mmCIF file of C-alpha atoms and ligand atoms in Angstrom:
data_model
loop_
_atom_site.group_PDB
_atom_site.id
_atom_site.type_symbol
_atom_site.label_atom_id
_atom_site.label_comp_id
_atom_site.label_asym_id
_atom_site.label_seq_id
_atom_site.Cartn_x
_atom_site.Cartn_y
_atom_site.Cartn_z
ATOM 1 C CA UNK A 1 42.176 190.583 63.699
ATOM 2 C CA UNK A 2 42.203 188.017 66.870
ATOM 3 C CA UNK A 3 42.217 190.528 69.653
ATOM 4 C CA UNK A 4 45.689 190.503 71.032
ATOM 5 C CA UNK A 5 46.769 188.601 74.324
ATOM 6 C CA UNK A 6 46.205 190.499 77.823
ATOM 7 C CA UNK A 7 49.487 191.759 79.930
ATOM 8 C CA UNK A 8 49.852 190.127 83.910
ATOM 9 C CA UNK A 9 48.374 192.383 85.280
ATOM 10 C CA UNK A 10 51.080 193.203 87.618
ATOM 11 C CA UNK A 11 52.776 194.254 84.827
ATOM 12 C CA UNK A 12 50.017 196.303 83.383
ATOM 13 C CA UNK A 13 50.232 198.215 87.123
ATOM 14 C CA UNK A 14 53.060 198.817 87.053
ATOM 15 C CA UNK A 15 52.807 201.433 84.804
ATOM 16 C CA UNK A 16 49.426 203.243 86.547
ATOM 17 C CA UNK A 17 47.629 202.503 88.533
ATOM 18 C CA UNK A 18 44.005 200.492 87.944
ATOM 19 C CA UNK A 19 40.777 200.216 89.423
ATOM 20 C CA UNK A 20 40.860 197.630 91.550
ATOM 21 C CA UNK A 21 36.857 196.122 89.965
ATOM 22 C CA UNK A 22 37.737 197.039 86.498
ATOM 23 C CA UNK A 23 41.081 196.957 85.766
ATOM 24 C CA UNK A 24 41.173 196.326 82.431
ATOM 25 C CA UNK A 25 38.188 198.513 80.921
ATOM 26 C CA UNK A 26 39.932 201.344 83.223
ATOM 27 C CA UNK A 27 43.318 200.564 81.350
ATOM 28 C CA UNK A 28 41.921 200.572 77.639
ATOM 29 C CA UNK A 29 40.086 203.579 78.764
ATOM 30 C CA UNK A 30 43.738 205.368 80.004
ATOM 31 C CA UNK A 31 44.911 203.896 76.342
ATOM 32 C CA UNK A 32 42.346 204.980 74.382
ATOM 33 C CA UNK A 33 42.200 208.928 75.917
ATOM 34 C CA UNK A 34 46.145 208.960 74.965
ATOM 35 C CA UNK A 35 45.183 207.749 71.573
ATOM 36 C CA UNK A 36 43.056 210.198 70.489
ATOM 37 C CA UNK A 37 45.495 212.732 71.774
ATOM 38 C CA UNK A 38 48.881 211.249 69.250
ATOM 39 C CA UNK A 39 45.633 210.965 66.243
ATOM 40 C CA UNK A 40 44.664 215.238 66.957
ATOM 41 C CA UNK A 41 48.243 215.691 66.182
ATOM 42 C CA UNK A 42 48.694 213.710 63.523
ATOM 43 C CA UNK A 43 49.492 216.134 60.376
ATOM 44 C CA UNK A 44 45.906 215.935 58.362
ATOM 45 C CA UNK A 45 47.361 214.659 55.518
ATOM 46 C CA UNK A 46 49.388 211.464 57.907
ATOM 47 C CA UNK A 47 49.226 207.738 56.724
ATOM 48 C CA UNK A 48 50.285 204.824 57.812
ATOM 49 C CA UNK A 49 51.459 202.848 55.521
ATOM 50 C CA UNK A 50 54.860 202.377 55.383
ATOM 51 C CA UNK A 51 55.790 204.570 58.933
ATOM 52 C CA UNK A 52 58.022 203.637 61.264
ATOM 53 C CA UNK A 53 57.015 205.564 65.047
ATOM 54 C CA UNK A 54 58.345 204.301 68.336
ATOM 55 C CA UNK A 55 56.378 204.638 71.822
ATOM 56 C CA UNK A 56 59.118 205.306 73.851
ATOM 57 C CA UNK A 57 58.742 204.500 77.081
ATOM 58 C CA UNK A 58 55.815 201.906 75.870
ATOM 59 C CA UNK A 59 56.010 199.653 79.210
ATOM 60 C CA UNK A 60 53.647 196.775 78.801
ATOM 61 C CA UNK A 61 52.294 197.683 75.434
ATOM 62 C CA UNK A 62 49.386 199.359 76.385
ATOM 63 C CA UNK A 63 49.401 202.784 73.860
ATOM 64 C CA UNK A 64 51.210 200.332 71.514
ATOM 65 C CA UNK A 65 48.093 197.799 71.293
ATOM 66 C CA UNK A 66 45.903 200.836 70.833
ATOM 67 C CA UNK A 67 47.021 200.624 67.468
ATOM 68 C CA UNK A 68 47.439 196.790 66.187
ATOM 69 C CA UNK A 69 44.886 198.483 63.207
ATOM 70 C CA UNK A 70 48.001 201.051 62.466
ATOM 71 C CA UNK A 71 50.753 197.894 62.219
ATOM 72 C CA UNK A 72 49.366 196.349 59.946
ATOM 73 C CA UNK A 73 50.572 198.376 57.847
ATOM 74 C CA UNK A 74 53.350 200.479 60.027
ATOM 75 C CA UNK A 75 56.266 199.710 61.647
ATOM 76 C CA UNK A 76 55.779 200.116 65.373
ATOM 77 C CA UNK A 77 58.701 199.829 67.579
ATOM 78 C CA UNK A 78 58.367 200.187 71.366
ATOM 79 C CA UNK A 79 61.174 200.113 74.286
ATOM 80 C CA UNK A 80 61.495 200.206 77.820
ATOM 81 C CA UNK A 81 64.373 199.819 80.299
ATOM 82 C CA UNK A 82 61.715 196.915 82.320
ATOM 83 C CA UNK A 83 62.412 193.339 81.095
ATOM 84 C CA UNK A 84 60.402 191.864 82.597
ATOM 85 C CA UNK A 85 57.330 194.111 80.429
ATOM 86 C CA UNK A 86 59.712 193.549 76.922
ATOM 87 C CA UNK A 87 60.172 189.995 77.827
ATOM 88 C CA UNK A 88 56.172 189.424 77.720
ATOM 89 C CA UNK A 89 55.644 191.019 74.966
ATOM 90 C CA UNK A 90 58.602 189.754 73.163
ATOM 91 C CA UNK A 91 56.949 186.435 73.628
ATOM 92 C CA UNK A 92 53.419 187.536 73.085
ATOM 93 C CA UNK A 93 52.469 190.769 70.952
ATOM 94 C CA UNK A 94 55.793 190.650 68.204
ATOM 95 C CA UNK A 95 54.681 190.896 65.818
ATOM 96 C CA UNK A 96 52.777 192.556 64.957
ATOM 97 C CA UNK A 97 55.280 195.165 66.657
ATOM 98 C CA UNK A 98 58.951 195.431 67.567
ATOM 99 C CA UNK A 99 59.813 195.374 70.984
ATOM 100 C CA UNK A 100 62.887 196.041 72.969
ATOM 101 C CA UNK A 101 64.854 196.415 75.976
ATOM 102 C CA UNK A 102 66.551 199.954 75.989
ATOM 103 C CA UNK A 103 69.074 201.419 78.958
ATOM 104 C CA UNK A 104 68.860 204.336 81.338
ATOM 105 C CA UNK A 105 71.606 205.372 79.506
ATOM 106 C CA UNK A 106 70.462 207.743 76.600
ATOM 107 C CA UNK A 107 71.727 205.444 73.462
ATOM 108 C CA UNK A 108 69.400 203.334 70.941
ATOM 109 C CA UNK A 109 70.384 201.248 68.462
ATOM 110 C CA UNK A 110 68.514 202.688 64.636
ATOM 111 C CA UNK A 111 70.203 205.046 62.500
ATOM 112 C CA UNK A 112 70.032 208.433 62.240
ATOM 113 C CA UNK A 113 66.630 209.500 60.979
ATOM 114 C CA UNK A 114 64.984 206.037 61.390
ATOM 115 C CA UNK A 115 61.906 207.178 62.674
ATOM 116 C CA UNK A 116 58.922 209.300 61.301
ATOM 117 C CA UNK A 117 57.057 209.878 64.668
ATOM 118 C CA UNK A 118 57.974 208.809 68.309
ATOM 119 C CA UNK A 119 55.830 209.113 71.671
ATOM 120 C CA UNK A 120 56.647 209.243 75.410
ATOM 121 C CA UNK A 121 53.668 208.873 77.509
ATOM 122 C CA UNK A 122 54.162 209.308 80.938
ATOM 123 C CA UNK A 123 57.856 209.135 80.459
ATOM 124 C CA UNK A 124 59.713 212.722 80.299
ATOM 125 C CA UNK A 125 57.241 212.992 83.939
ATOM 126 C CA UNK A 126 59.457 211.014 85.718
ATOM 127 C CA UNK A 127 63.312 211.438 84.191
ATOM 128 C CA UNK A 128 65.591 213.135 86.034
ATOM 129 C CA UNK A 129 70.012 213.529 85.321
ATOM 130 C CA UNK A 130 69.015 212.161 81.587
ATOM 131 C CA UNK A 131 66.395 213.989 80.029
ATOM 132 C CA UNK A 132 69.138 216.307 77.799
ATOM 133 C CA UNK A 133 70.688 212.818 76.384
ATOM 134 C CA UNK A 134 66.473 211.151 75.808
ATOM 135 C CA UNK A 135 65.994 214.342 74.187
ATOM 136 C CA UNK A 136 69.210 214.471 72.026
ATOM 137 C CA UNK A 137 69.044 210.464 71.793
ATOM 138 C CA UNK A 138 64.971 210.981 70.065
ATOM 139 C CA UNK A 139 65.993 213.798 68.405
ATOM 140 C CA UNK A 140 68.976 212.335 66.500
ATOM 141 C CA UNK A 141 66.618 208.959 65.524
ATOM 142 C CA UNK A 142 63.906 211.323 64.147
ATOM 143 C CA UNK A 143 63.439 211.767 60.647
ATOM 144 C CA UNK A 144 64.468 215.572 59.651
ATOM 145 C CA UNK A 145 60.650 217.141 60.129
ATOM 146 C CA UNK A 146 60.007 213.356 62.145
ATOM 147 C CA UNK A 147 57.200 213.996 65.169
ATOM 148 C CA UNK A 148 57.343 214.222 68.499
ATOM 149 C CA UNK A 149 54.732 213.409 70.422
ATOM 150 C CA UNK A 150 55.243 214.212 75.238
ATOM 151 C CA UNK A 151 53.396 214.180 78.112
ATOM 152 C CA UNK A 152 54.200 216.939 80.776
ATOM 153 C CA UNK A 153 53.052 217.355 84.191
ATOM 154 C CA UNK A 154 52.308 220.716 84.916
ATOM 155 C CA UNK A 155 49.312 222.747 86.433
ATOM 156 C CA UNK A 156 46.423 220.224 86.164
ATOM 157 C CA UNK A 157 48.653 217.818 88.150
ATOM 158 C CA UNK A 158 50.622 220.024 90.497
ATOM 159 C CA UNK A 159 46.935 220.760 91.492
ATOM 160 C CA UNK A 160 46.707 217.329 91.894
ATOM 161 C CA UNK A 161 49.897 216.216 93.903
ATOM 162 C CA UNK A 162 52.128 219.564 93.843
ATOM 163 C CA UNK A 163 52.573 221.102 97.179
ATOM 164 C CA UNK A 164 51.176 224.529 97.222
ATOM 165 C CA UNK A 165 49.427 226.673 94.317
ATOM 166 C CA UNK A 166 50.757 226.582 91.094
ATOM 167 C CA UNK A 167 53.033 229.359 90.460
ATOM 168 C CA UNK A 168 53.849 229.324 86.370
ATOM 169 C CA UNK A 169 56.647 231.953 86.739
ATOM 170 C CA UNK A 170 58.522 230.055 89.889
ATOM 171 C CA UNK A 171 58.497 226.278 87.649
ATOM 172 C CA UNK A 172 60.510 225.215 85.402
ATOM 173 C CA UNK A 173 61.511 221.864 85.098
ATOM 174 C CA UNK A 174 60.979 220.842 89.012
ATOM 175 C CA UNK A 175 62.272 216.984 90.133
ATOM 176 C CA UNK A 176 60.531 216.477 93.344
ATOM 177 C CA UNK A 177 60.973 212.013 94.807
ATOM 178 C CA UNK A 178 63.877 211.975 93.093
ATOM 179 C CA UNK A 179 65.340 208.698 94.578
ATOM 180 C CA UNK A 180 61.852 206.660 93.324
ATOM 181 C CA UNK A 181 61.658 202.930 92.187
ATOM 182 C CA UNK A 182 60.781 203.115 88.773
ATOM 183 C CA UNK A 183 58.532 199.615 90.521
ATOM 184 C CA UNK A 184 56.550 202.812 92.270
ATOM 185 C CA UNK A 185 55.866 205.172 89.461
ATOM 186 C CA UNK A 186 59.809 206.416 89.607
ATOM 187 C CA UNK A 187 60.679 209.810 90.470
ATOM 188 C CA UNK A 188 58.358 213.151 89.666
ATOM 189 C CA UNK A 189 59.331 215.707 87.091
ATOM 190 C CA UNK A 190 56.930 218.749 86.732
ATOM 191 C CA UNK A 191 57.503 221.154 83.409
ATOM 192 C CA UNK A 192 56.339 224.338 82.933
ATOM 193 C CA UNK A 193 54.971 225.748 79.362
ATOM 194 C CA UNK A 194 57.541 228.306 79.289
ATOM 195 C CA UNK A 195 60.743 226.339 80.043
ATOM 196 C CA UNK A 196 59.834 223.753 77.652
ATOM 197 C CA UNK A 197 59.802 226.870 74.963
ATOM 198 C CA UNK A 198 62.927 227.609 75.996
ATOM 199 C CA UNK A 199 64.700 224.384 76.886
ATOM 200 C CA UNK A 200 62.998 221.602 74.598
ATOM 201 C CA UNK A 201 62.851 224.914 71.974
ATOM 202 C CA UNK A 202 66.142 224.525 70.795
ATOM 203 C CA UNK A 203 65.676 221.375 69.189
ATOM 204 C CA UNK A 204 61.920 220.972 68.444
ATOM 205 C CA UNK A 205 59.462 223.125 66.465
ATOM 206 C CA UNK A 206 56.325 223.233 69.187
ATOM 207 C CA UNK A 207 53.482 222.240 66.682
ATOM 208 C CA UNK A 208 50.393 222.792 70.235
ATOM 209 C CA UNK A 209 50.586 221.973 73.183
ATOM 210 C CA UNK A 210 48.720 221.959 76.176
ATOM 211 C CA UNK A 211 49.056 222.351 79.776
ATOM 212 C CA UNK A 212 46.726 220.465 81.105
ATOM 213 C CA UNK A 213 45.241 222.340 83.282
ATOM 214 C CA UNK A 214 42.054 221.073 85.089
ATOM 215 C CA UNK A 215 43.269 218.543 87.985
ATOM 216 C CA UNK A 216 45.362 215.404 87.109
ATOM 217 C CA UNK A 217 45.235 216.450 84.015
ATOM 218 C CA UNK A 218 48.204 216.214 82.499
ATOM 219 C CA UNK A 219 49.574 218.324 79.887
ATOM 220 C CA UNK A 220 50.642 217.625 75.943
ATOM 221 C CA UNK A 221 53.242 218.301 73.017
ATOM 222 C CA UNK A 222 53.468 217.851 69.933
ATOM 223 C CA UNK A 223 56.689 219.189 68.358
ATOM 224 C CA UNK A 224 58.661 218.683 64.770
ATOM 225 C CA UNK A 225 62.310 218.139 65.207
ATOM 226 C CA UNK A 226 64.085 221.266 64.124
ATOM 227 C CA UNK A 227 66.607 219.540 61.315
ATOM 228 C CA UNK A 228 71.431 219.832 62.576
ATOM 229 C CA UNK A 229 72.835 218.341 65.704
ATOM 230 C CA UNK A 230 71.954 219.046 68.826
ATOM 231 C CA UNK A 231 74.264 218.778 71.985
ATOM 232 C CA UNK A 232 72.523 218.148 75.579
ATOM 233 C CA UNK A 233 74.961 221.521 76.841
ATOM 234 C CA UNK A 234 72.945 223.625 74.582
ATOM 235 C CA UNK A 235 69.422 222.328 75.825
ATOM 236 C CA UNK A 236 70.277 221.921 79.419
ATOM 237 C CA UNK A 237 71.906 225.861 79.197
ATOM 238 C CA UNK A 238 70.262 228.174 81.189
ATOM 239 C CA UNK A 239 68.851 230.980 79.923
ATOM 240 C CA UNK A 240 68.717 235.301 80.542
ATOM 241 C CA UNK A 241 65.161 234.594 81.239
ATOM 242 C CA UNK A 242 65.087 235.490 85.060
ATOM 243 C CA UNK A 243 62.957 233.063 85.654
ATOM 244 C CA UNK A 244 65.065 230.215 85.404
ATOM 245 C CA UNK A 245 67.022 231.318 88.204
ATOM 246 C CA UNK A 246 63.862 231.437 90.486
ATOM 247 C CA UNK A 247 62.589 228.233 88.868
ATOM 248 C CA UNK A 248 65.831 226.598 89.769
ATOM 249 C CA UNK A 249 65.538 228.216 93.809
ATOM 250 C CA UNK A 250 61.544 227.178 94.267
ATOM 251 C CA UNK A 251 63.373 223.510 93.298
ATOM 252 C CA UNK A 252 66.024 223.472 96.364
ATOM 253 C CA UNK A 253 63.174 224.982 98.202
ATOM 254 C CA UNK A 254 61.042 222.241 97.615
ATOM 255 C CA UNK A 255 64.015 219.644 98.096
ATOM 256 C CA UNK A 256 64.671 221.157 101.214
ATOM 257 C CA UNK A 257 61.701 220.452 102.178
ATOM 258 C CA UNK A 258 61.376 217.067 101.329
ATOM 259 C CA UNK A 259 64.446 216.648 102.712
ATOM 260 C CA UNK A 260 63.445 217.864 106.284
ATOM 261 C CA UNK A 261 59.941 215.887 105.754
ATOM 262 C CA UNK A 262 62.265 212.715 105.504
ATOM 263 C CA UNK A 263 65.340 212.678 107.069
ATOM 264 C CA UNK A 264 64.101 211.776 110.148
ATOM 265 C CA UNK A 265 62.394 208.605 109.304
ATOM 266 C CA UNK A 266 65.441 208.346 107.639
ATOM 267 C CA UNK A 267 67.654 208.654 109.889
ATOM 268 C CA UNK A 268 64.828 206.065 112.136
ATOM 269 C CA UNK A 269 64.888 203.061 109.895
ATOM 270 C CA UNK A 270 69.145 203.188 109.607
ATOM 271 C CA UNK A 271 69.717 203.562 113.314
ATOM 272 C CA UNK A 272 66.881 201.658 114.706
ATOM 273 C CA UNK A 273 66.324 198.752 112.485
ATOM 274 C CA UNK A 274 64.661 196.834 114.617
ATOM 275 C CA UNK A 275 62.540 199.310 116.494
ATOM 276 C CA UNK A 276 61.292 200.179 113.056
ATOM 277 C CA UNK A 277 60.844 196.467 111.921
ATOM 278 C CA UNK A 278 58.279 195.976 115.195
ATOM 279 C CA UNK A 279 57.009 199.122 114.078
ATOM 280 C CA UNK A 280 55.673 198.321 110.771
ATOM 281 C CA UNK A 281 54.896 194.636 111.937
ATOM 282 C CA UNK A 282 53.102 196.395 114.699
ATOM 283 C CA UNK A 283 51.109 198.438 112.468
ATOM 284 C CA UNK A 284 50.396 196.194 110.197
ATOM 285 C CA UNK A 285 48.627 193.541 113.100
ATOM 286 C CA UNK A 286 46.548 196.898 113.850
ATOM 287 C CA UNK A 287 45.727 196.699 110.419
ATOM 288 C CA UNK A 288 44.402 192.681 110.823
ATOM 289 C CA UNK A 289 43.267 193.070 113.859
HETATM 290 C C1 SAM Q 1 54.440 205.555 83.140
HETATM 291 S S1 SAM Q 1 55.002 204.429 83.018
HETATM 292 C C2 SAM Q 1 53.491 204.721 81.342
HETATM 293 C C3 SAM Q 1 54.089 203.206 80.516
HETATM 294 C C4 SAM Q 1 53.768 203.599 79.066
HETATM 295 N N1 SAM Q 1 53.667 205.049 78.684
HETATM 296 C C5 SAM Q 1 52.024 203.895 79.379
HETATM 297 O O1 SAM Q 1 51.628 204.867 78.502
HETATM 298 O O2 SAM Q 1 51.304 202.594 79.255
HETATM 299 C C6 SAM Q 1 56.617 204.577 82.221
HETATM 300 C C7 SAM Q 1 58.117 204.124 81.251
HETATM 301 O O3 SAM Q 1 59.067 204.496 81.562
HETATM 302 C C8 SAM Q 1 60.105 203.735 81.447
HETATM 303 N N2 SAM Q 1 61.140 204.206 81.377
HETATM 304 C C9 SAM Q 1 61.461 205.305 81.959
HETATM 305 N N3 SAM Q 1 62.566 205.710 81.877
HETATM 306 C C10 SAM Q 1 62.982 205.240 80.258
HETATM 307 C C11 SAM Q 1 64.478 205.404 78.592
HETATM 308 N N4 SAM Q 1 65.984 205.858 79.650
HETATM 309 N N5 SAM Q 1 64.305 204.129 78.446
HETATM 310 C C12 SAM Q 1 62.860 203.807 78.222
HETATM 311 N N6 SAM Q 1 61.862 203.940 79.314
HETATM 312 C C13 SAM Q 1 61.477 204.027 79.898
HETATM 313 C C14 SAM Q 1 59.764 202.704 82.831
HETATM 314 O O4 SAM Q 1 60.340 201.639 82.446
HETATM 315 C C15 SAM Q 1 57.951 202.581 82.519
HETATM 316 O O5 SAM Q 1 57.825 202.067 82.050
#
């Protein structure tokens, strides 16, 4: 099979930092690690022939390219909200893949039960308000018994970018950097295992879950669709578990701390924009000297 084309480096970098010396080696290594996780989560008797899989939040197709061999026997789809990435994929990688643009609103064009497998790598790790709508939508487009695999940020990533020590009992779905644009990585969302089991477990059975405890490790969950409809209200419903309220209060504390840290800068920039611009230029000049 001929080698697949590389995306422009700026689009590849949009989905994650890359080594300055060896960006493509780094890009491929991340893809290969994710492929090994997906492969390990597939049932023993899995055969790609005739299957339909969706890479939800495919970026510029890093993961799909890892499955070029399977694309000969299966339909491999990918969707993303980023038009330049999807435009590039449509011009360079279709065929063998089926890329399409989606919006931030949870609404896919496929019929109910269309896919056998959906994976989402580093997508729910950045999704704030619309997580339940998207989980419901992925549940809808999966066949009964279909498989959903997702990465999430747990103790390992908290050790790298979180605030203070990871306290499992005080973290549920914890959102920080809420307004950060996608062009620089999007918001950051952590999940604990108990919270995922409580909320996502209302629509899916957990086949396996690894929270990812080593620094910078991502968590990984393999789920199987439970048949029947599910509503966003049901997915979001706060349970009787006392950790739910503790986790919400903890997230509130973190958001207050973030606001206290950022507000003075925000006021400086909005009230004294010329001063801020002058400071910015002075800093750049100093860096160049
Ligand atoms: C960190 S990147 C990971 C990309 C890809 N999964 C990979 O591992 O190379 C997250 C991607 O999710 C996409 N995304 C965010 N919200 C989305 C949504 N609602 N629907 C589809 N894609 C989304 C972003 O545009 C971005 O390309």
